[in-house]
Coordinates of C-alpha atoms in Angstrom, one line a residue:
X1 CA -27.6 -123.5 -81.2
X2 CA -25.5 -123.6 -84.3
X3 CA -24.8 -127.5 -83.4
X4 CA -28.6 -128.3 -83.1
X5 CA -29.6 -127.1 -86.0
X6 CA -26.7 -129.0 -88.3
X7 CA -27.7 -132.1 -86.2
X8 CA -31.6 -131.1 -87.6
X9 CA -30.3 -131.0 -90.9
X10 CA -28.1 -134.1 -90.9
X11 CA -31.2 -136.0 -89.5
X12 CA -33.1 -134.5 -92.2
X13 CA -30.8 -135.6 -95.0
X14 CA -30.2 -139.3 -93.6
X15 CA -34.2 -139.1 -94.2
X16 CA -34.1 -138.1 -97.7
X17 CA -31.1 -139.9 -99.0
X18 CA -30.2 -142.9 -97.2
X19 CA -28.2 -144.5 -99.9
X20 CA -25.5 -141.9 -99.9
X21 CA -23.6 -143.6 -96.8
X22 CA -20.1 -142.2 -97.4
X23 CA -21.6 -138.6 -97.7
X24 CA -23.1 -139.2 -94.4
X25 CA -20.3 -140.8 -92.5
X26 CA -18.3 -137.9 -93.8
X27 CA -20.9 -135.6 -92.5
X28 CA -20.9 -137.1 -89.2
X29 CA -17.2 -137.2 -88.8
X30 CA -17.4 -133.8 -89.6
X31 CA -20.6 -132.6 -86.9
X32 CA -18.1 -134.9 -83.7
X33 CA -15.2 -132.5 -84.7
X34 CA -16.9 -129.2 -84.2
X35 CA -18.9 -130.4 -81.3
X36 CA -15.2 -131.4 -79.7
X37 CA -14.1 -127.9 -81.0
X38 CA -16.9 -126.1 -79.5
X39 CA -16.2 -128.4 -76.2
X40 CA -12.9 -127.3 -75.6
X41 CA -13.5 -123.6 -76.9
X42 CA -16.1 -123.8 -74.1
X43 CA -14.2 -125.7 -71.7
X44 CA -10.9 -123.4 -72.3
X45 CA -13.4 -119.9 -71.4
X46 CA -14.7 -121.4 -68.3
X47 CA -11.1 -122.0 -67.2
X48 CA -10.2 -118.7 -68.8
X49 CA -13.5 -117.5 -66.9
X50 CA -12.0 -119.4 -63.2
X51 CA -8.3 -117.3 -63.8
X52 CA -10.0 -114.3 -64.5
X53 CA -12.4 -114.3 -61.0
X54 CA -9.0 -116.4 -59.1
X55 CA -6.8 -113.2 -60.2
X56 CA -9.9 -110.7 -59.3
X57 CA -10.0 -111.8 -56.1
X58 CA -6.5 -112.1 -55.7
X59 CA -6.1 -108.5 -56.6
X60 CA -9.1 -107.8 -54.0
X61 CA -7.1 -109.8 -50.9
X62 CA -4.3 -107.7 -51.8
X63 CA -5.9 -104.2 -51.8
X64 CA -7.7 -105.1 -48.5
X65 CA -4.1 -106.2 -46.9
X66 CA -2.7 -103.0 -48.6
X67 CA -5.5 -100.8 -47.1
X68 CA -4.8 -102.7 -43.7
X69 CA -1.3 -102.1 -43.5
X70 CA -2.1 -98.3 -44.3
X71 CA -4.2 -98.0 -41.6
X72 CA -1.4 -99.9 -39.4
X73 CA 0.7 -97.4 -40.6
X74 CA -1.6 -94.6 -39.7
X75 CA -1.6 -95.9 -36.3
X76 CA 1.4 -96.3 -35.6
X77 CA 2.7 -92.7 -36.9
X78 CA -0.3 -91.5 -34.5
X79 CA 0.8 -93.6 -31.7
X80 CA 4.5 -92.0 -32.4
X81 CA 3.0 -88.4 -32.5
X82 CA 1.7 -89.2 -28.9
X83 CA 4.9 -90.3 -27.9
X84 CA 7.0 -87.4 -29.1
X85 CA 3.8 -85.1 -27.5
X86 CA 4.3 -87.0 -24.4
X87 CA 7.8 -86.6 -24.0
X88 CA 7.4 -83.0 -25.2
X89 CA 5.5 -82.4 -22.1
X90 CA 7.8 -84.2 -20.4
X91 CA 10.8 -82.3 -21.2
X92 CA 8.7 -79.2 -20.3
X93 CA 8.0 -80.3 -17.1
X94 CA 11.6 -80.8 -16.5
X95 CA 13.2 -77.9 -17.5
X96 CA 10.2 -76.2 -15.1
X97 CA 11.6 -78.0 -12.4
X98 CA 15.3 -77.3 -13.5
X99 CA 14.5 -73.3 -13.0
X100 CA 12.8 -74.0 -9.6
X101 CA 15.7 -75.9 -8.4
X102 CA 19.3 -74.4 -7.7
X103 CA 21.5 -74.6 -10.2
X104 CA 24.0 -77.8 -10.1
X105 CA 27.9 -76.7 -11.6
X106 CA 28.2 -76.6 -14.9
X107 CA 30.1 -78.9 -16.3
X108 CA 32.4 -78.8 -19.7
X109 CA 30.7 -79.3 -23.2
X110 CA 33.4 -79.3 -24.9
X111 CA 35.6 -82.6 -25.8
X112 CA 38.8 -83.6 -23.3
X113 CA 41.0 -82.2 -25.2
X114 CA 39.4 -79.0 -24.9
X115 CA 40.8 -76.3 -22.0
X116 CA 38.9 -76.5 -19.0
X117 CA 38.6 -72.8 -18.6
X118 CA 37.5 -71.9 -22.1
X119 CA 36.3 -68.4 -22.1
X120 CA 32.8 -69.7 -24.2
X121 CA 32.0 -71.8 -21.3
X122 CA 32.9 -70.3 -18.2
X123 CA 32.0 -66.8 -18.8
X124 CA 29.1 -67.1 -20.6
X125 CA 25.9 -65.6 -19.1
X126 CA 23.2 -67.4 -18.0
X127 CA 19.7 -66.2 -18.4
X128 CA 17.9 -66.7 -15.3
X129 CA 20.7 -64.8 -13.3
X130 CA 20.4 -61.8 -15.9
X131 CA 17.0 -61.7 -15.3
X132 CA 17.1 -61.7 -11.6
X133 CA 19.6 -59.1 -11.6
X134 CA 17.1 -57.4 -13.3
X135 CA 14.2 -57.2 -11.6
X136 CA 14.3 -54.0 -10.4
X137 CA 12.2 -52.1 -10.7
X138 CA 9.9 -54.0 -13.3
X139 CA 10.0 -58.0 -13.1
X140 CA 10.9 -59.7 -16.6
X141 CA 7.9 -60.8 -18.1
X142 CA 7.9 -65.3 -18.3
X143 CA 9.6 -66.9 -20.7
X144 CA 7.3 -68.2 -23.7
X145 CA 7.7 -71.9 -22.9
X146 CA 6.7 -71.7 -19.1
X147 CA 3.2 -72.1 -18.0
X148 CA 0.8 -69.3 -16.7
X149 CA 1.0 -69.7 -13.0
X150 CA -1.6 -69.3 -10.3
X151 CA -1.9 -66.2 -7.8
X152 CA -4.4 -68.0 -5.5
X153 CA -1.7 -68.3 -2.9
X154 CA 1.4 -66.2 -2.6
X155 CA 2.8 -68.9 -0.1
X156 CA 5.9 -69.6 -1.9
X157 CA 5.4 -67.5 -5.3
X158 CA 9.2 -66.7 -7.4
X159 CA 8.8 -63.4 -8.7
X160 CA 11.2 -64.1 -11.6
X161 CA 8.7 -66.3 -12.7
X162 CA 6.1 -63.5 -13.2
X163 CA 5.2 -60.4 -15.4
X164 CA 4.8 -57.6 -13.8
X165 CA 0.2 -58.0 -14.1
X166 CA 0.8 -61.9 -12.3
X167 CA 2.8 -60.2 -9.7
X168 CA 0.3 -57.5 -8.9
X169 CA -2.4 -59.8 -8.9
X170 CA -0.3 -61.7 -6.4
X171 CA 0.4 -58.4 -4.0
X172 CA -3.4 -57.6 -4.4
X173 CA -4.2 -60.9 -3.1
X174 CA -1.9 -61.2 0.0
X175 CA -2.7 -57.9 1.2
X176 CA -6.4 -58.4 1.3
X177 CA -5.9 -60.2 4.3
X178 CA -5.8 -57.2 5.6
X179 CA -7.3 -54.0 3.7
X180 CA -10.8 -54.8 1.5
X181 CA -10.8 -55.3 -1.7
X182 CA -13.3 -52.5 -2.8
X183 CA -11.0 -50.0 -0.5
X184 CA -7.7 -51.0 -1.9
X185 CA -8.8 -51.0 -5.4
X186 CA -10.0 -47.2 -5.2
X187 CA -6.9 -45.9 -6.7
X188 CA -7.7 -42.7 -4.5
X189 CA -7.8 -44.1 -1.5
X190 CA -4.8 -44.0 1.1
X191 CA -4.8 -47.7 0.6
X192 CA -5.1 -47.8 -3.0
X193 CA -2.2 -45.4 -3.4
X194 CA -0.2 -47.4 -1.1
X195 CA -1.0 -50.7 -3.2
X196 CA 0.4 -48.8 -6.3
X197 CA 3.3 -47.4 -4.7
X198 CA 4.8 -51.2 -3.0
X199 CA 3.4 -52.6 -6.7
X200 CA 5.4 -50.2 -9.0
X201 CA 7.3 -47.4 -7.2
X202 CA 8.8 -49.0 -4.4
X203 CA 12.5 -49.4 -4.7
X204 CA 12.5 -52.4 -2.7
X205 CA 10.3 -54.6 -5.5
X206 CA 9.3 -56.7 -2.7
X207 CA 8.1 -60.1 -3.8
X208 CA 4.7 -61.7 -2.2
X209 CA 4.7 -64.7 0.2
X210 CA 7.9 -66.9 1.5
X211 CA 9.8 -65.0 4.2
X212 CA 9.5 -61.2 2.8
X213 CA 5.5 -61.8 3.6
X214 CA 5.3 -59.8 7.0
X215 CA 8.0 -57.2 5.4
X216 CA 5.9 -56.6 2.4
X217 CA 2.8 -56.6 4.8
X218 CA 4.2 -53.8 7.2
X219 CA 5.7 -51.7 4.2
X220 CA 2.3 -51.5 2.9
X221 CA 1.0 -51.0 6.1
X222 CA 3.3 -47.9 7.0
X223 CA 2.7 -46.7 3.4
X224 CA -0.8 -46.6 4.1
X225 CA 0.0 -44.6 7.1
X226 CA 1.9 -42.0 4.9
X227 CA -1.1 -41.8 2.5
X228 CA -3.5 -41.3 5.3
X229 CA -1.7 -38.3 7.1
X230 CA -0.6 -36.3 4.1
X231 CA 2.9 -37.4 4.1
X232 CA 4.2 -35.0 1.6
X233 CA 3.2 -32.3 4.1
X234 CA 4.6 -33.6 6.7
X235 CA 7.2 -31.0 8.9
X236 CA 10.1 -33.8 8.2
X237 CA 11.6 -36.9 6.8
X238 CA 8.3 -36.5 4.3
X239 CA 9.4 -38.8 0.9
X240 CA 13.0 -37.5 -0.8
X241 CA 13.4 -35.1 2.4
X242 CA 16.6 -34.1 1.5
X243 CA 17.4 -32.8 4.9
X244 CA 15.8 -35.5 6.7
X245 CA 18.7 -37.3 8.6
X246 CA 19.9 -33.8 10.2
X247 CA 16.2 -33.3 11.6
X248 CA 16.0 -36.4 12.7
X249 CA 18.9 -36.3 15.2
X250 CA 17.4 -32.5 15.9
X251 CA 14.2 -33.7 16.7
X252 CA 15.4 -36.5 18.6
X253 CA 17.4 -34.8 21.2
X254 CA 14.0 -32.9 22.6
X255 CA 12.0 -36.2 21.8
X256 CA 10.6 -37.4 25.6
X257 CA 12.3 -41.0 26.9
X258 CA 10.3 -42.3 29.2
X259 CA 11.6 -45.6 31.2
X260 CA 14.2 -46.2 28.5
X261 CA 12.1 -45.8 25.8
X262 CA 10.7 -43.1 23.5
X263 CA 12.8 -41.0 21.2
X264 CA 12.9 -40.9 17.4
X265 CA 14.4 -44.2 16.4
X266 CA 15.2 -44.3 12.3
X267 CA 16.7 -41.6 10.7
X268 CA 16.1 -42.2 6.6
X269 CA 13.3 -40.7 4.9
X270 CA 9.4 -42.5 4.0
X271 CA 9.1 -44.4 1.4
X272 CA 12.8 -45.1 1.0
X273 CA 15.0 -48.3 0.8
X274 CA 15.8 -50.8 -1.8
X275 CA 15.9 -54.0 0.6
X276 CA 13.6 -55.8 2.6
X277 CA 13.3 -54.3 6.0
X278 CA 14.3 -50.9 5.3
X279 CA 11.1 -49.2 6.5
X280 CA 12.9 -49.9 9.8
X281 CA 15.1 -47.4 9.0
X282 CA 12.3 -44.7 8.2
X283 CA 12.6 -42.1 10.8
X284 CA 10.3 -42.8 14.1
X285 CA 10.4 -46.4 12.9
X286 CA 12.3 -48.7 15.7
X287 CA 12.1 -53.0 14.9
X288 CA 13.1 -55.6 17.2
X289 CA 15.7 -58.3 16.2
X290 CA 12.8 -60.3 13.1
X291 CA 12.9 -57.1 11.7
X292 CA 8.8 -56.5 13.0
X293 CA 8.2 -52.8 13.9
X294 CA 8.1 -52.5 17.3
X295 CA 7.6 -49.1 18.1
X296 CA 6.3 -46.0 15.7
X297 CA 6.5 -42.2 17.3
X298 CA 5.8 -39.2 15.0
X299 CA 4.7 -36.5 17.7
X300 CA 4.2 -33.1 16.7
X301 CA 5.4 -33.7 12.9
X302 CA 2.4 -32.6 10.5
X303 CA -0.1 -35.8 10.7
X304 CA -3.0 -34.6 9.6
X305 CA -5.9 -37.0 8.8
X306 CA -7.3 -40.4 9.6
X307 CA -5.0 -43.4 11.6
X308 CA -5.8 -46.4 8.8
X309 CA -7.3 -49.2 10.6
X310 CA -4.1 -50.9 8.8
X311 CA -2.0 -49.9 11.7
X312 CA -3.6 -52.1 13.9
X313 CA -2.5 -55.4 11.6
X314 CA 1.2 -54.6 12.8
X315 CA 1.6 -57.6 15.2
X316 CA 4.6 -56.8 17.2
X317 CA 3.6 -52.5 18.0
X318 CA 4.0 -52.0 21.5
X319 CA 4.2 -48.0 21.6
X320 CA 2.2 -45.8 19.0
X321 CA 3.5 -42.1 19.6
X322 CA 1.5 -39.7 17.4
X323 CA 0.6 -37.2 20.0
X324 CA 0.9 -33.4 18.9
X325 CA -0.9 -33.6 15.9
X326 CA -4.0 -33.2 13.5
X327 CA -5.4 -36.5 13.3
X328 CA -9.0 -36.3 13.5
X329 CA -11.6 -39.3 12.8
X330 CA -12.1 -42.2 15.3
X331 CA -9.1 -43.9 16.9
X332 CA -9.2 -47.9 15.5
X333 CA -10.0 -50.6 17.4
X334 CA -8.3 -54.3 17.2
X335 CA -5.2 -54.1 18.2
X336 CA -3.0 -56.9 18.8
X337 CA -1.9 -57.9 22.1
X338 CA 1.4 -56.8 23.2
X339 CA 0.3 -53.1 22.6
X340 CA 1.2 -51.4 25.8
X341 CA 1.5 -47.1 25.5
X342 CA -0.7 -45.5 23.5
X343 CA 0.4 -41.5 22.9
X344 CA -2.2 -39.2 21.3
X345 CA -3.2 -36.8 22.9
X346 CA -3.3 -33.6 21.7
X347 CA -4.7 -34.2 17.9
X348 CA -8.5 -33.6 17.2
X349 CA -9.6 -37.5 17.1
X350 CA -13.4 -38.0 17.6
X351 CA -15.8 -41.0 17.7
X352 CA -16.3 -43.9 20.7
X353 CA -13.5 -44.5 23.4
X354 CA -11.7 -47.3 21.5
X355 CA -10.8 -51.0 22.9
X356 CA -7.7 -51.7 23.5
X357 CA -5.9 -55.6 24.7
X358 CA -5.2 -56.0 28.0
X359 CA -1.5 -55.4 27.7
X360 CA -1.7 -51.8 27.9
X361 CA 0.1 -50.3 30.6
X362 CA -1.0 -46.4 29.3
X363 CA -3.3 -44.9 27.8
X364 CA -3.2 -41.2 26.9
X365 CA -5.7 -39.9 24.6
X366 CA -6.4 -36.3 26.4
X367 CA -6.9 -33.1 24.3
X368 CA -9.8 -34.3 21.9
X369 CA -13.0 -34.8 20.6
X370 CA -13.6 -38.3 22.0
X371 CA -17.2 -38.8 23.1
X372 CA -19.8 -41.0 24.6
X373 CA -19.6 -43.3 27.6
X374 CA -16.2 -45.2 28.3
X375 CA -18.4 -47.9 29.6
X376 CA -17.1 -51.3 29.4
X377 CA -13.6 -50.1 26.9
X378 CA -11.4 -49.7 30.4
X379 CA -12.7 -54.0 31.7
X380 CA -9.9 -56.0 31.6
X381 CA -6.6 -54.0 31.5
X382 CA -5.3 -55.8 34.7
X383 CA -1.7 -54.3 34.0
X384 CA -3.0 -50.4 33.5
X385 CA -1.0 -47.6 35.4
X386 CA -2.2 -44.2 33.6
X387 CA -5.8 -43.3 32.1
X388 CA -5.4 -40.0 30.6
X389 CA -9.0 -39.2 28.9
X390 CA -9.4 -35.4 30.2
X391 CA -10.5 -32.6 27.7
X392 CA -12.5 -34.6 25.8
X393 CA -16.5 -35.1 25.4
X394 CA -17.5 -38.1 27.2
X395 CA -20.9 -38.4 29.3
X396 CA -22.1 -40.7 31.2
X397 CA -21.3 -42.3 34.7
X398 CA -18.1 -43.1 35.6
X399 CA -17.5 -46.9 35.7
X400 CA -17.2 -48.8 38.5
X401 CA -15.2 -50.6 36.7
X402 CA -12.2 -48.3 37.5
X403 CA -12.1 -49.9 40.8
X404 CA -10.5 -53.4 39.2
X405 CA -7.6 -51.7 37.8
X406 CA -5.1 -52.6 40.5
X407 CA -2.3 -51.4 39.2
X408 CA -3.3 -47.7 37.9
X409 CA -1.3 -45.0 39.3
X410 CA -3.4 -42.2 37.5
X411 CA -6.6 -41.5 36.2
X412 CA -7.5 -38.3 34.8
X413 CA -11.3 -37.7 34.0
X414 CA -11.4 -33.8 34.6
X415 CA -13.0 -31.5 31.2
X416 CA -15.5 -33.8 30.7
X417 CA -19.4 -34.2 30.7
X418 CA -19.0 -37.2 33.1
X419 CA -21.8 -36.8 35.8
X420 CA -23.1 -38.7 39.3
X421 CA -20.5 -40.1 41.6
X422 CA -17.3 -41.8 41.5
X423 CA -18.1 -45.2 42.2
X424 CA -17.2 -46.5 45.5
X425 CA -15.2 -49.4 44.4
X426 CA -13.0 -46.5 43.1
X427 CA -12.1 -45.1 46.1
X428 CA -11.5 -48.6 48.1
X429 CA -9.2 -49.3 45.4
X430 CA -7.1 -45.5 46.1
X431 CA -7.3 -46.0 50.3
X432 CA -5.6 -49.5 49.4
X433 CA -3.4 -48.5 46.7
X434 CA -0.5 -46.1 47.5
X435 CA 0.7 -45.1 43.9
X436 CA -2.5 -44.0 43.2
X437 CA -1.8 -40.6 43.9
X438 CA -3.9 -38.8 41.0
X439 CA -7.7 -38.9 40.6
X440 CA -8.7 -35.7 38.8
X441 CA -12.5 -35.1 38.0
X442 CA -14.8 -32.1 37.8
X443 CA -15.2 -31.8 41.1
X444 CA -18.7 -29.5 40.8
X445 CA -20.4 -32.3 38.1
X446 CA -19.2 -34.8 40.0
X447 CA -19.2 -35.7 43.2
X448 CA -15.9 -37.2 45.0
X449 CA -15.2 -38.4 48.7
X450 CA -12.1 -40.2 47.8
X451 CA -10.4 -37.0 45.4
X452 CA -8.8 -35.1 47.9
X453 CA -6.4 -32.7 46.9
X454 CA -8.2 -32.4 43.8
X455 CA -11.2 -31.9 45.3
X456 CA -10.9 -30.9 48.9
X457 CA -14.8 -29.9 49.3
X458 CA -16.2 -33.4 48.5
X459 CA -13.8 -35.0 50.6
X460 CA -14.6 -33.5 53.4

């Protein structure tokens, strides 16, 4: 603007005073040198103006590469934190496995020129055999780096691995296989007291699942039995009976033995032992070579109360003496096959005449309050040889069913509230059958042509 307006005045004066040459030449001269000036003032800012944005965005190209290469550098120190994570989980898992596994020889940390049998290495303890050593009576609680582990199955649980609420959790779980939950967990209850006792007293510490499952199965189930029949009253080898191996061998010598077996078989009081099995021991307790209880005779010691439906989970019983007594309740039903005597008479049991599998060879249940019809509970016991049910309550007729037992020897129905006849098929089966020398009924309630002596007037 300054330019056009000296150019309007120059152009102005050439007007006015065109004679004056020199002044305008000089003028003009003047009015090219500024207007170069202000060219190259204007010429120099745009280029100063082109440096200045050139720089600017230089400067922006290298803050966006600088912010790139942070966030590179973010994700690589994330992708590192993965890793270590990774291999943190890793290691974990390992050294889980380590424990599980036996332990391989140690070798030597030191350097070779170190002795082999360096005190510091040798003799050092390690901790997983300290802890086993002391799991009795209370299992070590887990170590902090270990992982809560599941009680679902007891299968194949390691009891060093668990605190002592994992490992009842794990007890509680196998043994409802074979007591119910809402019995068990009454603390009261014969069962519930037997759950606490193999859970926190029990010198044994048995561990769920793996090969100590039956034991800790059988334990309980026998400690239930205790429970049940007031243990703590009971004549001898009660818990901490201090006298209890010296009345054993007492009570054994007047103890019946009938075809080689019978007779009080442990000698060590209830509730004792610190090793799996020992129950066996317990006196009236007799196991076969697996260490399964095989026979269990307590006659005429102080049982008073219920039999446990429990005892009918033991799978290798094949005598149950309990005769002499005061049992009362009904007698269970379920037992496994293999079962073959049955002793308890003489105890105040009531209820249904209970089924029993067809391996029984004799049944004595005489001297109770059994009632109701025998009915179909004496069908298939093709290997029978003696029915004791006299002195009880039962009604009804008497089975024909009797007449299939083939192999019975004696049947005793006398005391009874049986009426009718005995059934025909009965009496074939005694004309046919020469040990089957004893047929007792009440001969004016029931009427008998086949029970002669015992009833010489309806034989006739």
């Amino acid at each position: 603007s300054e330019s056009e307006s000296e150019s309007a005045s120059e152009s102005e004066s050439e007007s006015e005073s065109e004679s004056v040459s020199e002044d305008e030449s000089e003028e003009e001269s003047e009015s090219e040198s500024e207007e170069s000036e202000e060219e190259s003032e204007f010429a120099s800012e745009e280029e100063s103006e082109g440096e200045t944005e050139s720089e600017s965005e230089e400067e922006v190209i290298e803050a966006v590469a600088e912010e790139d290469s942070e966030d590179e550098s973010e994700e690589e120190t994330e992708s590192e934190s993965e890793e270590e994570v990774i291999e943190a989980v890793a290691e974990e898992e390992i050294e889980e496995e380590s424990e599980d596994a036996p332990e391989p020889t140690a070798s030597p940390t030191t350097s070779p020129t170190d002795e082999p049998d360096s005190p510091v290495i040798e003799n050092q303890a390690d901790p997983a055999e300290i802890i086993a050593e002391n799991m009795v009576p209370v299992p070590p609680a887990p170590k902090p780096t270990s992982k809560p582990k599941k009680t679902t199955k007891a299968s194949s649980i390691d009891c060093s691995d668990l605190s002592e609420d994992e490992r009842a959790d794990a007890i509680r779980e196998q043994l409802s296989a074979i007591t119910d939950l809402a019995v068990m967990d009454n603390d009261m209850s014969p069962q519930g007291r037997a759950y606490d006792w193999i859970t926190y007293f029990d010198p044994a510490q048995l561990c769920p699942g793996g090969k100590n499952e039956h034991l800790l199965n059988q334990r309980y189930i026998l400690a239930t039995l205790y429970f049940s029949t007031r243990g703590d009253e009971w004549f001898t080898c009660y818990m901490s009976d201090p006298n209890c191996e010296m009345n054993s061998i007492s009570v054994s010598e007047f103890r019946p033995v009938v075809g080689g077996v019978g007779g009080a078989q442990g000698s060590k009081a209830w509730l004792s032992g610190d090793e799996a099995g020992s129950e066996c021991n317990w006196f009236g307790v007799d196991c076969n070579a697996g260490i399964y209880v095989q026979n269990l005779e307590l006659p005429n010691n102080g049982l008073a109360g219920r039999l446990p439906n429990e005892i009918t989970a033991l799978p290798k019983l094949d005598i149950l003496g309990l005769e002499e007594n005061q049992l009362i309740g009904p007698i269970p039903s379920g037992w496994k096959d293999g079962l073959y005597r049955v002793r308890l008479q003489d105890n105040i049991l009531s209820g249904p005449m209970p089924v029993f599998p067809p391996s029984m060879l004799s049944i004595e249940l005489g001297n109770n309050r059994l009632s109701g019809p025998i009915g179909t509970a004496v069908t298939n016991l093709p290997n029978l040889k003696k029915l004791n049910l006299q002195e009880n309550r039962f009604t009804g007729p008497i089975p024909a069913s009797l007449g299939a037992l083939t192999q019975i020897k004696e049947i005793r129905l006398h005391g009874n509230k049986f009426g009718g006849a005995v059934p025909g098929d009965v009496c074939v089966l005694r004309m046919h059958n020469f040990d089957f020398k004893k047929l007792s009924v009440d001969c004016k309630e029931v009427q008998c042509e086949c029970c002669v002596p015992e009833c010489p007037w309806n034989g006739r």
